[in-house]
PDB file of N, CA and C in Angstrom:
ATOM      1  N   MET A   1      31.896  14.752  -8.211  1.00  0.00           N
ATOM      2  CA  MET A   1      31.151  14.281  -7.058  1.00  0.00           C
ATOM      3  C   MET A   1      29.992  13.543  -7.543  1.00  0.00           C
ATOM      4  N   ALA A   2      29.615  12.376  -7.004  1.00  0.00           N
ATOM      5  CA  ALA A   2      28.530  11.600  -7.459  1.00  0.00           C
ATOM      6  C   ALA A   2      27.177  12.325  -7.064  1.00  0.00           C
ATOM      7  N   PRO A   3      26.161  12.132  -7.932  1.00  0.00           N
ATOM      8  CA  PRO A   3      24.977  12.760  -7.645  1.00  0.00           C
ATOM      9  C   PRO A   3      24.270  12.243  -6.514  1.00  0.00           C
ATOM     10  N   GLN A   4      23.510  12.992  -5.821  1.00  0.00           N
ATOM     11  CA  GLN A   4      22.764  12.509  -4.584  1.00  0.00           C
ATOM     12  C   GLN A   4      21.448  11.975  -4.998  1.00  0.00           C
ATOM     13  N   HIS A   5      21.022  10.708  -4.446  1.00  0.00           N
ATOM     14  CA  HIS A   5      19.712  10.204  -4.878  1.00  0.00           C
ATOM     15  C   HIS A   5      18.970  10.161  -3.646  1.00  0.00           C
ATOM     16  N   GLY A   6      17.622  10.201  -3.655  1.00  0.00           N
ATOM     17  CA  GLY A   6      16.804  10.117  -2.461  1.00  0.00           C
ATOM     18  C   GLY A   6      16.647   8.632  -2.080  1.00  0.00           C
ATOM     19  N   SER A   7      15.821   8.430  -1.090  1.00  0.00           N
ATOM     20  CA  SER A   7      15.642   7.001  -0.803  1.00  0.00           C
ATOM     21  C   SER A   7      15.005   6.214  -1.787  1.00  0.00           C
ATOM     22  N   ARG A   8      15.279   4.942  -1.731  1.00  0.00           N
ATOM     23  CA  ARG A   8      14.678   4.048  -2.647  1.00  0.00           C
ATOM     24  C   ARG A   8      13.320   3.612  -2.318  1.00  0.00           C
ATOM     25  N   ARG A   9      12.375   3.715  -3.319  1.00  0.00           N
ATOM     26  CA  ARG A   9      11.003   3.233  -3.027  1.00  0.00           C
ATOM     27  C   ARG A   9      10.894   1.631  -2.839  1.00  0.00           C
ATOM     28  N   ALA A  10       9.942   1.357  -1.914  1.00  0.00           N
ATOM     29  CA  ALA A  10       9.830  -0.011  -1.762  1.00  0.00           C
ATOM     30  C   ALA A  10       9.011  -0.690  -3.046  1.00  0.00           C
ATOM     31  N   ARG A  11       9.283  -1.899  -3.284  1.00  0.00           N
ATOM     32  CA  ARG A  11       8.545  -2.542  -4.205  1.00  0.00           C
ATOM     33  C   ARG A  11       7.187  -2.989  -3.790  1.00  0.00           C
ATOM     34  N   VAL A  12       6.150  -2.877  -4.631  1.00  0.00           N
ATOM     35  CA  VAL A  12       4.773  -3.374  -4.097  1.00  0.00           C
ATOM     36  C   VAL A  12       4.415  -4.533  -4.797  1.00  0.00           C
ATOM     37  N   ALA A  13       3.825  -5.484  -4.060  1.00  0.00           N
ATOM     38  CA  ALA A  13       3.298  -6.696  -4.610  1.00  0.00           C
ATOM     39  C   ALA A  13       1.980  -6.968  -4.121  1.00  0.00           C
ATOM     40  N   PHE A  14       1.043  -7.762  -4.726  1.00  0.00           N
ATOM     41  CA  PHE A  14      -0.252  -7.951  -4.420  1.00  0.00           C
ATOM     42  C   PHE A  14      -0.576  -9.417  -4.019  1.00  0.00           C
ATOM     43  N   SER A  15      -1.291  -9.616  -3.037  1.00  0.00           N
ATOM     44  CA  SER A  15      -1.763 -10.950  -2.692  1.00  0.00           C
ATOM     45  C   SER A  15      -2.824 -11.361  -3.564  1.00  0.00           C
ATOM     46  N   ASP A  16      -3.226 -12.606  -3.613  1.00  0.00           N
ATOM     47  CA  ASP A  16      -4.208 -13.094  -4.633  1.00  0.00           C
ATOM     48  C   ASP A  16      -5.549 -12.282  -4.444  1.00  0.00           C
ATOM     49  N   SER A  17      -5.811 -12.113  -3.261  1.00  0.00           N
ATOM     50  CA  SER A  17      -7.204 -11.324  -3.001  1.00  0.00           C
ATOM     51  C   SER A  17      -7.098  -9.943  -3.337  1.00  0.00           C
ATOM     52  N   ALA A  18      -6.025  -9.342  -3.211  1.00  0.00           N
ATOM     53  CA  ALA A  18      -5.852  -7.900  -3.594  1.00  0.00           C
ATOM     54  C   ALA A  18      -5.807  -7.816  -5.123  1.00  0.00           C
ATOM     55  N   ALA A  19      -5.167  -8.800  -5.783  1.00  0.00           N
ATOM     56  CA  ALA A  19      -5.196  -8.852  -7.236  1.00  0.00           C
ATOM     57  C   ALA A  19      -6.561  -9.075  -7.886  1.00  0.00           C
ATOM     58  N   LYS A  20      -7.394  -9.798  -7.191  1.00  0.00           N
ATOM     59  CA  LYS A  20      -8.731 -10.047  -7.588  1.00  0.00           C
ATOM     60  C   LYS A  20      -9.501  -8.727  -7.491  1.00  0.00           C
ATOM     61  N   GLN A  21      -9.356  -7.845  -6.451  1.00  0.00           N
ATOM     62  CA  GLN A  21      -9.924  -6.593  -6.250  1.00  0.00           C
ATOM     63  C   GLN A  21      -9.476  -5.646  -7.322  1.00  0.00           C
ATOM     64  N   LEU A  22      -8.148  -5.659  -7.708  1.00  0.00           N
ATOM     65  CA  LEU A  22      -7.694  -4.855  -8.895  1.00  0.00           C
ATOM     66  C   LEU A  22      -8.506  -5.083 -10.050  1.00  0.00           C
ATOM     67  N   GLU A  23      -8.657  -6.421 -10.311  1.00  0.00           N
ATOM     68  CA  GLU A  23      -9.360  -6.790 -11.606  1.00  0.00           C
ATOM     69  C   GLU A  23     -10.626  -6.152 -11.789  1.00  0.00           C
ATOM     70  N   SER A  24     -11.316  -5.880 -10.623  1.00  0.00           N
ATOM     71  CA  SER A  24     -12.771  -5.363 -10.752  1.00  0.00           C
ATOM     72  C   SER A  24     -12.796  -3.821 -10.855  1.00  0.00           C
ATOM     73  N   ILE A  25     -11.684  -3.138 -10.662  1.00  0.00           N
ATOM     74  CA  ILE A  25     -11.616  -1.711 -10.771  1.00  0.00           C
ATOM     75  C   ILE A  25     -11.854  -1.324 -12.352  1.00  0.00           C
ATOM     76  N   THR A  26     -12.724  -0.535 -12.520  1.00  0.00           N
ATOM     77  CA  THR A  26     -12.815  -0.005 -13.840  1.00  0.00           C
ATOM     78  C   THR A  26     -12.952   1.617 -13.940  1.00  0.00           C
ATOM     79  N   SER A  27     -13.160   2.217 -12.789  1.00  0.00           N
ATOM     80  CA  SER A  27     -13.225   3.680 -12.828  1.00  0.00           C
ATOM     81  C   SER A  27     -11.767   4.258 -12.832  1.00  0.00           C
ATOM     82  N   GLU A  28     -11.562   5.238 -13.570  1.00  0.00           N
ATOM     83  CA  GLU A  28     -10.245   6.014 -13.611  1.00  0.00           C
ATOM     84  C   GLU A  28      -9.983   6.674 -12.238  1.00  0.00           C
ATOM     85  N   ALA A  29     -11.082   7.150 -11.683  1.00  0.00           N
ATOM     86  CA  ALA A  29     -10.973   7.842 -10.431  1.00  0.00           C
ATOM     87  C   ALA A  29     -10.525   6.908  -9.303  1.00  0.00           C
ATOM     88  N   GLU A  30     -10.976   5.561  -9.319  1.00  0.00           N
ATOM     89  CA  GLU A  30     -10.553   4.627  -8.451  1.00  0.00           C
ATOM     90  C   GLU A  30      -9.091   4.211  -8.605  1.00  0.00           C
ATOM     91  N   ILE A  31      -8.799   4.051  -9.929  1.00  0.00           N
ATOM     92  CA  ILE A  31      -7.316   3.840 -10.223  1.00  0.00           C
ATOM     93  C   ILE A  31      -6.382   4.840  -9.691  1.00  0.00           C
ATOM     94  N   HIS A  32      -6.735   6.126 -10.046  1.00  0.00           N
ATOM     95  CA  HIS A  32      -5.925   7.190  -9.574  1.00  0.00           C
ATOM     96  C   HIS A  32      -5.860   7.245  -7.915  1.00  0.00           C
ATOM     97  N   ALA A  33      -6.978   7.056  -7.298  1.00  0.00           N
ATOM     98  CA  ALA A  33      -6.869   6.939  -5.906  1.00  0.00           C
ATOM     99  C   ALA A  33      -6.041   5.864  -5.354  1.00  0.00           C
ATOM    100  N   LEU A  34      -6.038   4.763  -5.923  1.00  0.00           N
ATOM    101  CA  LEU A  34      -5.219   3.629  -5.501  1.00  0.00           C
ATOM    102  C   LEU A  34      -3.811   3.782  -5.870  1.00  0.00           C
ATOM    103  N   ASP A  35      -3.496   4.413  -7.066  1.00  0.00           N
ATOM    104  CA  ASP A  35      -2.097   4.785  -7.374  1.00  0.00           C
ATOM    105  C   ASP A  35      -1.443   5.689  -6.360  1.00  0.00           C
ATOM    106  N   ARG A  36      -2.350   6.680  -6.093  1.00  0.00           N
ATOM    107  CA  ARG A  36      -1.867   7.748  -5.078  1.00  0.00           C
ATOM    108  C   ARG A  36      -1.399   6.963  -3.707  1.00  0.00           C
ATOM    109  N   ALA A  37      -2.283   6.165  -3.241  1.00  0.00           N
ATOM    110  CA  ALA A  37      -2.139   5.592  -1.950  1.00  0.00           C
ATOM    111  C   ALA A  37      -0.820   4.549  -2.124  1.00  0.00           C
ATOM    112  N   LEU A  38      -0.792   3.889  -3.164  1.00  0.00           N
ATOM    113  CA  LEU A  38       0.338   2.982  -3.300  1.00  0.00           C
ATOM    114  C   LEU A  38       1.691   3.691  -3.472  1.00  0.00           C
ATOM    115  N   VAL A  39       1.781   4.821  -3.979  1.00  0.00           N
ATOM    116  CA  VAL A  39       2.969   5.684  -3.954  1.00  0.00           C
ATOM    117  C   VAL A  39       3.348   6.131  -2.510  1.00  0.00           C
ATOM    118  N   VAL A  40       2.419   6.510  -1.710  1.00  0.00           N
ATOM    119  CA  VAL A  40       2.697   7.059  -0.416  1.00  0.00           C
ATOM    120  C   VAL A  40       3.212   5.869   0.303  1.00  0.00           C
ATOM    121  N   VAL A  41       2.564   4.566   0.242  1.00  0.00           N
ATOM    122  CA  VAL A  41       3.124   3.543   1.002  1.00  0.00           C
ATOM    123  C   VAL A  41       4.413   2.856   0.465  1.00  0.00           C
ATOM    124  N   SER A  42       4.777   3.106  -0.771  1.00  0.00           N
ATOM    125  CA  SER A  42       6.021   2.665  -1.349  1.00  0.00           C
ATOM    126  C   SER A  42       7.190   3.643  -0.977  1.00  0.00           C
ATOM    127  N   VAL A  43       6.875   4.852  -0.678  1.00  0.00           N
ATOM    128  CA  VAL A  43       7.836   5.802  -0.272  1.00  0.00           C
ATOM    129  C   VAL A  43       8.199   5.633   1.185  1.00  0.00           C
ATOM    130  N   ASP A  44       7.129   5.376   1.983  1.00  0.00           N
ATOM    131  CA  ASP A  44       7.310   5.174   3.426  1.00  0.00           C
ATOM    132  C   ASP A  44       6.412   4.035   3.909  1.00  0.00           C
ATOM    133  N   PRO A  45       6.862   2.794   3.823  1.00  0.00           N
ATOM    134  CA  PRO A  45       6.248   1.689   4.225  1.00  0.00           C
ATOM    135  C   PRO A  45       5.716   1.719   5.743  1.00  0.00           C
ATOM    136  N   ASP A  46       6.280   2.336   6.467  1.00  0.00           N
ATOM    137  CA  ASP A  46       6.024   2.486   7.927  1.00  0.00           C
ATOM    138  C   ASP A  46       4.866   3.421   8.224  1.00  0.00           C
ATOM    139  N   ILE A  47       4.491   4.149   7.224  1.00  0.00           N
ATOM    140  CA  ILE A  47       3.554   5.220   7.441  1.00  0.00           C
ATOM    141  C   ILE A  47       2.048   4.558   7.852  1.00  0.00           C
ATOM    142  N   GLY A  48       1.692   3.370   7.530  1.00  0.00           N
ATOM    143  CA  GLY A  48       0.410   2.880   8.108  1.00  0.00           C
ATOM    144  C   GLY A  48       0.477   2.426   9.597  1.00  0.00           C
ATOM    145  N   GLU A  49      -0.752   2.491  10.099  1.00  0.00           N
ATOM    146  CA  GLU A  49      -0.779   2.004  11.502  1.00  0.00           C
ATOM    147  C   GLU A  49      -0.774   0.664  11.634  1.00  0.00           C
ATOM    148  N   PRO A  50      -0.152  -0.025  12.564  1.00  0.00           N
ATOM    149  CA  PRO A  50      -0.105  -1.383  12.958  1.00  0.00           C
ATOM    150  C   PRO A  50      -1.521  -1.863  13.288  1.00  0.00           C
ATOM    151  N   ILE A  51      -1.922  -3.094  12.754  1.00  0.00           N
ATOM    152  CA  ILE A  51      -3.128  -3.706  13.181  1.00  0.00           C
ATOM    153  C   ILE A  51      -2.729  -4.723  14.188  1.00  0.00           C
ATOM    154  N   PRO A  52      -3.465  -4.506  15.498  1.00  0.00           N
ATOM    155  CA  PRO A  52      -3.064  -5.640  16.497  1.00  0.00           C
ATOM    156  C   PRO A  52      -3.239  -7.013  15.982  1.00  0.00           C
ATOM    157  N   GLY A  53      -2.495  -7.938  16.518  1.00  0.00           N
ATOM    158  CA  GLY A  53      -2.518  -9.346  16.173  1.00  0.00           C
ATOM    159  C   GLY A  53      -1.525 -10.104  16.867  1.00  0.00           C
ATOM    160  N   ASP A  54      -1.376 -11.434  16.483  1.00  0.00           N
ATOM    161  CA  ASP A  54      -0.348 -12.142  17.204  1.00  0.00           C
ATOM    162  C   ASP A  54       0.965 -12.095  16.427  1.00  0.00           C
ATOM    163  N   ALA A  55       1.974 -12.557  17.143  1.00  0.00           N
ATOM    164  CA  ALA A  55       3.390 -12.522  16.541  1.00  0.00           C
ATOM    165  C   ALA A  55       3.686 -13.611  15.593  1.00  0.00           C
ATOM    166  N   SER A  56       2.734 -14.556  15.395  1.00  0.00           N
ATOM    167  CA  SER A  56       3.061 -15.712  14.544  1.00  0.00           C
ATOM    168  C   SER A  56       3.183 -15.380  13.038  1.00  0.00           C
ATOM    169  N   GLY A  57       2.580 -14.246  12.546  1.00  0.00           N
ATOM    170  CA  GLY A  57       2.524 -14.107  11.258  1.00  0.00           C
ATOM    171  C   GLY A  57       3.084 -12.704  10.987  1.00  0.00           C
ATOM    172  N   PRO A  58       2.959 -12.071   9.707  1.00  0.00           N
ATOM    173  CA  PRO A  58       3.506 -10.821   9.529  1.00  0.00           C
ATOM    174  C   PRO A  58       2.611  -9.618  10.213  1.00  0.00           C
ATOM    175  N   GLN A  59       3.283  -8.593  10.438  1.00  0.00           N
ATOM    176  CA  GLN A  59       2.743  -7.393  11.173  1.00  0.00           C
ATOM    177  C   GLN A  59       1.803  -6.678  10.001  1.00  0.00           C
ATOM    178  N   LEU A  60       0.612  -6.902  10.138  1.00  0.00           N
ATOM    179  CA  LEU A  60      -0.377  -6.183   9.189  1.00  0.00           C
ATOM    180  C   LEU A  60      -0.348  -4.622   9.525  1.00  0.00           C
ATOM    181  N   ARG A  61      -0.436  -3.854   8.674  1.00  0.00           N
ATOM    182  CA  ARG A  61      -0.652  -2.350   8.737  1.00  0.00           C
ATOM    183  C   ARG A  61      -1.801  -1.866   7.896  1.00  0.00           C
ATOM    184  N   GLN A  62      -2.380  -0.795   8.153  1.00  0.00           N
ATOM    185  CA  GLN A  62      -3.228  -0.307   7.420  1.00  0.00           C
ATOM    186  C   GLN A  62      -3.085   1.259   7.127  1.00  0.00           C
ATOM    187  N   TYR A  63      -3.100   1.653   6.009  1.00  0.00           N
ATOM    188  CA  TYR A  63      -2.931   2.981   5.583  1.00  0.00           C
ATOM    189  C   TYR A  63      -4.241   3.619   4.983  1.00  0.00           C
ATOM    190  N   THR A  64      -4.610   4.708   5.521  1.00  0.00           N
ATOM    191  CA  THR A  64      -5.945   5.397   5.101  1.00  0.00           C
ATOM    192  C   THR A  64      -5.579   6.712   4.595  1.00  0.00           C
ATOM    193  N   ASP A  65      -6.153   6.966   3.311  1.00  0.00           N
ATOM    194  CA  ASP A  65      -5.881   8.330   2.630  1.00  0.00           C
ATOM    195  C   ASP A  65      -7.320   8.765   2.645  1.00  0.00           C
ATOM    196  N   ASP A  66      -7.585   9.805   3.622  1.00  0.00           N
ATOM    197  CA  ASP A  66      -8.947  10.286   3.698  1.00  0.00           C
ATOM    198  C   ASP A  66      -9.354  11.083   2.531  1.00  0.00           C
ATOM    199  N   LEU A  67      -8.253  11.895   1.966  1.00  0.00           N
ATOM    200  CA  LEU A  67      -8.546  12.777   0.777  1.00  0.00           C
ATOM    201  C   LEU A  67      -9.047  11.949  -0.428  1.00  0.00           C
ATOM    202  N   GLU A  68      -8.356  10.689  -0.737  1.00  0.00           N
ATOM    203  CA  GLU A  68      -8.869   9.899  -1.760  1.00  0.00           C
ATOM    204  C   GLU A  68      -9.912   8.829  -1.415  1.00  0.00           C
ATOM    205  N   ARG A  69     -10.196   8.720  -0.171  1.00  0.00           N
ATOM    206  CA  ARG A  69     -11.063   7.747   0.504  1.00  0.00           C
ATOM    207  C   ARG A  69     -10.755   6.302   0.145  1.00  0.00           C
ATOM    208  N   VAL A  70      -9.484   6.043   0.342  1.00  0.00           N
ATOM    209  CA  VAL A  70      -8.811   4.734   0.223  1.00  0.00           C
ATOM    210  C   VAL A  70      -8.195   4.205   1.540  1.00  0.00           C
ATOM    211  N   ARG A  71      -8.355   2.875   1.568  1.00  0.00           N
ATOM    212  CA  ARG A  71      -7.626   2.137   2.701  1.00  0.00           C
ATOM    213  C   ARG A  71      -6.970   0.918   2.158  1.00  0.00           C
ATOM    214  N   LEU A  72      -5.544   0.786   2.555  1.00  0.00           N
ATOM    215  CA  LEU A  72      -4.878  -0.406   2.063  1.00  0.00           C
ATOM    216  C   LEU A  72      -4.535  -1.193   3.272  1.00  0.00           C
ATOM    217  N   LEU A  73      -4.702  -2.428   3.282  1.00  0.00           N
ATOM    218  CA  LEU A  73      -4.151  -3.268   4.181  1.00  0.00           C
ATOM    219  C   LEU A  73      -2.970  -4.142   3.714  1.00  0.00           C
ATOM    220  N   TYR A  74      -1.835  -4.072   4.392  1.00  0.00           N
ATOM    221  CA  TYR A  74      -0.437  -4.523   3.957  1.00  0.00           C
ATOM    222  C   TYR A  74       0.424  -5.026   4.968  1.00  0.00           C
ATOM    223  N   TRP A  75       1.479  -5.639   4.635  1.00  0.00           N
ATOM    224  CA  TRP A  75       2.624  -6.015   5.398  1.00  0.00           C
ATOM    225  C   TRP A  75       3.884  -5.722   4.638  1.00  0.00           C
ATOM    226  N   VAL A  76       4.921  -5.594   5.424  1.00  0.00           N
ATOM    227  CA  VAL A  76       6.303  -5.273   4.765  1.00  0.00           C
ATOM    228  C   VAL A  76       7.177  -6.474   4.992  1.00  0.00           C
ATOM    229  N   THR A  77       7.775  -6.915   4.015  1.00  0.00           N
ATOM    230  CA  THR A  77       8.868  -7.959   4.222  1.00  0.00           C
ATOM    231  C   THR A  77      10.103  -7.490   4.698  1.00  0.00           C
ATOM    232  N   ALA A  78      10.958  -8.475   5.033  1.00  0.00           N
ATOM    233  CA  ALA A  78      12.292  -8.075   5.582  1.00  0.00           C
ATOM    234  C   ALA A  78      13.044  -7.276   4.611  1.00  0.00           C
ATOM    235  N   LEU A  79      12.850  -7.568   3.316  1.00  0.00           N
ATOM    236  CA  LEU A  79      13.513  -6.900   2.209  1.00  0.00           C
ATOM    237  C   LEU A  79      12.830  -5.492   1.820  1.00  0.00           C
ATOM    238  N   ARG A  80      11.869  -5.102   2.629  1.00  0.00           N
ATOM    239  CA  ARG A  80      11.078  -3.857   2.226  1.00  0.00           C
ATOM    240  C   ARG A  80      10.206  -3.969   1.173  1.00  0.00           C
ATOM    241  N   THR A  81       9.883  -5.247   0.786  1.00  0.00           N
ATOM    242  CA  THR A  81       8.633  -5.185  -0.178  1.00  0.00           C
ATOM    243  C   THR A  81       7.334  -5.018   0.519  1.00  0.00           C
ATOM    244  N   VAL A  82       6.324  -4.014  -0.071  1.00  0.00           N
ATOM    245  CA  VAL A  82       5.180  -3.925   0.494  1.00  0.00           C
ATOM    246  C   VAL A  82       4.183  -4.878  -0.144  1.00  0.00           C
ATOM    247  N   VAL A  83       3.557  -5.704   0.710  1.00  0.00           N
ATOM    248  CA  VAL A  83       2.585  -6.818   0.105  1.00  0.00           C
ATOM    249  C   VAL A  83       1.228  -6.320   0.463  1.00  0.00           C
ATOM    250  N   VAL A  84       0.442  -5.895  -0.484  1.00  0.00           N
ATOM    251  CA  VAL A  84      -0.828  -5.379  -0.333  1.00  0.00           C
ATOM    252  C   VAL A  84      -1.871  -6.653  -0.194  1.00  0.00           C
ATOM    253  N   VAL A  85      -2.390  -6.798   0.896  1.00  0.00           N
ATOM    254  CA  VAL A  85      -3.347  -7.779   1.297  1.00  0.00           C
ATOM    255  C   VAL A  85      -4.705  -7.333   0.584  1.00  0.00           C
ATOM    256  N   ALA A  86      -5.199  -6.106   0.853  1.00  0.00           N
ATOM    257  CA  ALA A  86      -6.601  -5.750   0.416  1.00  0.00           C
ATOM    258  C   ALA A  86      -6.518  -4.292   0.052  1.00  0.00           C
ATOM    259  N   TYR A  87      -7.202  -3.881  -1.023  1.00  0.00           N
ATOM    260  CA  TYR A  87      -7.522  -2.558  -1.167  1.00  0.00           C
ATOM    261  C   TYR A  87      -9.056  -2.374  -0.937  1.00  0.00           C
ATOM    262  N   ILE A  88      -9.280  -1.313  -0.030  1.00  0.00           N
ATOM    263  CA  ILE A  88     -10.668  -1.221   0.528  1.00  0.00           C
ATOM    264  C   ILE A  88     -10.928   0.345   0.266  1.00  0.00           C
ATOM    265  N   GLU A  89     -12.036   0.490  -0.551  1.00  0.00           N
ATOM    266  CA  GLU A  89     -12.426   1.947  -0.636  1.00  0.00           C
ATOM    267  C   GLU A  89     -13.204   2.228   0.586  1.00  0.00           C
ATOM    268  N   VAL A  90     -12.959   3.398   1.103  1.00  0.00           N
ATOM    269  CA  VAL A  90     -13.625   3.943   2.346  1.00  0.00           C
ATOM    270  C   VAL A  90     -14.939   4.554   2.017  1.00  0.00           C
TER     271      VAL A  90
END
């Protein structure tokens, strides 16, 4: 019998503005907080709340981790890639 595997995690990519935010992170605590939030979103891309907007662009979502005090703004592609638009410390 073939082994059972869990759901596949979504791939995470960063917009240019989010990549610039990543470059400025120097604290290990901030890196840990961001990593934790990225894992949550990669496991369940639909976990974030939709941000109201028009239908002409991608549906932006926001995920807030109150424990780690992190908020991610992102959208999910048709192939289930999570594109992080911004990482915002709460």
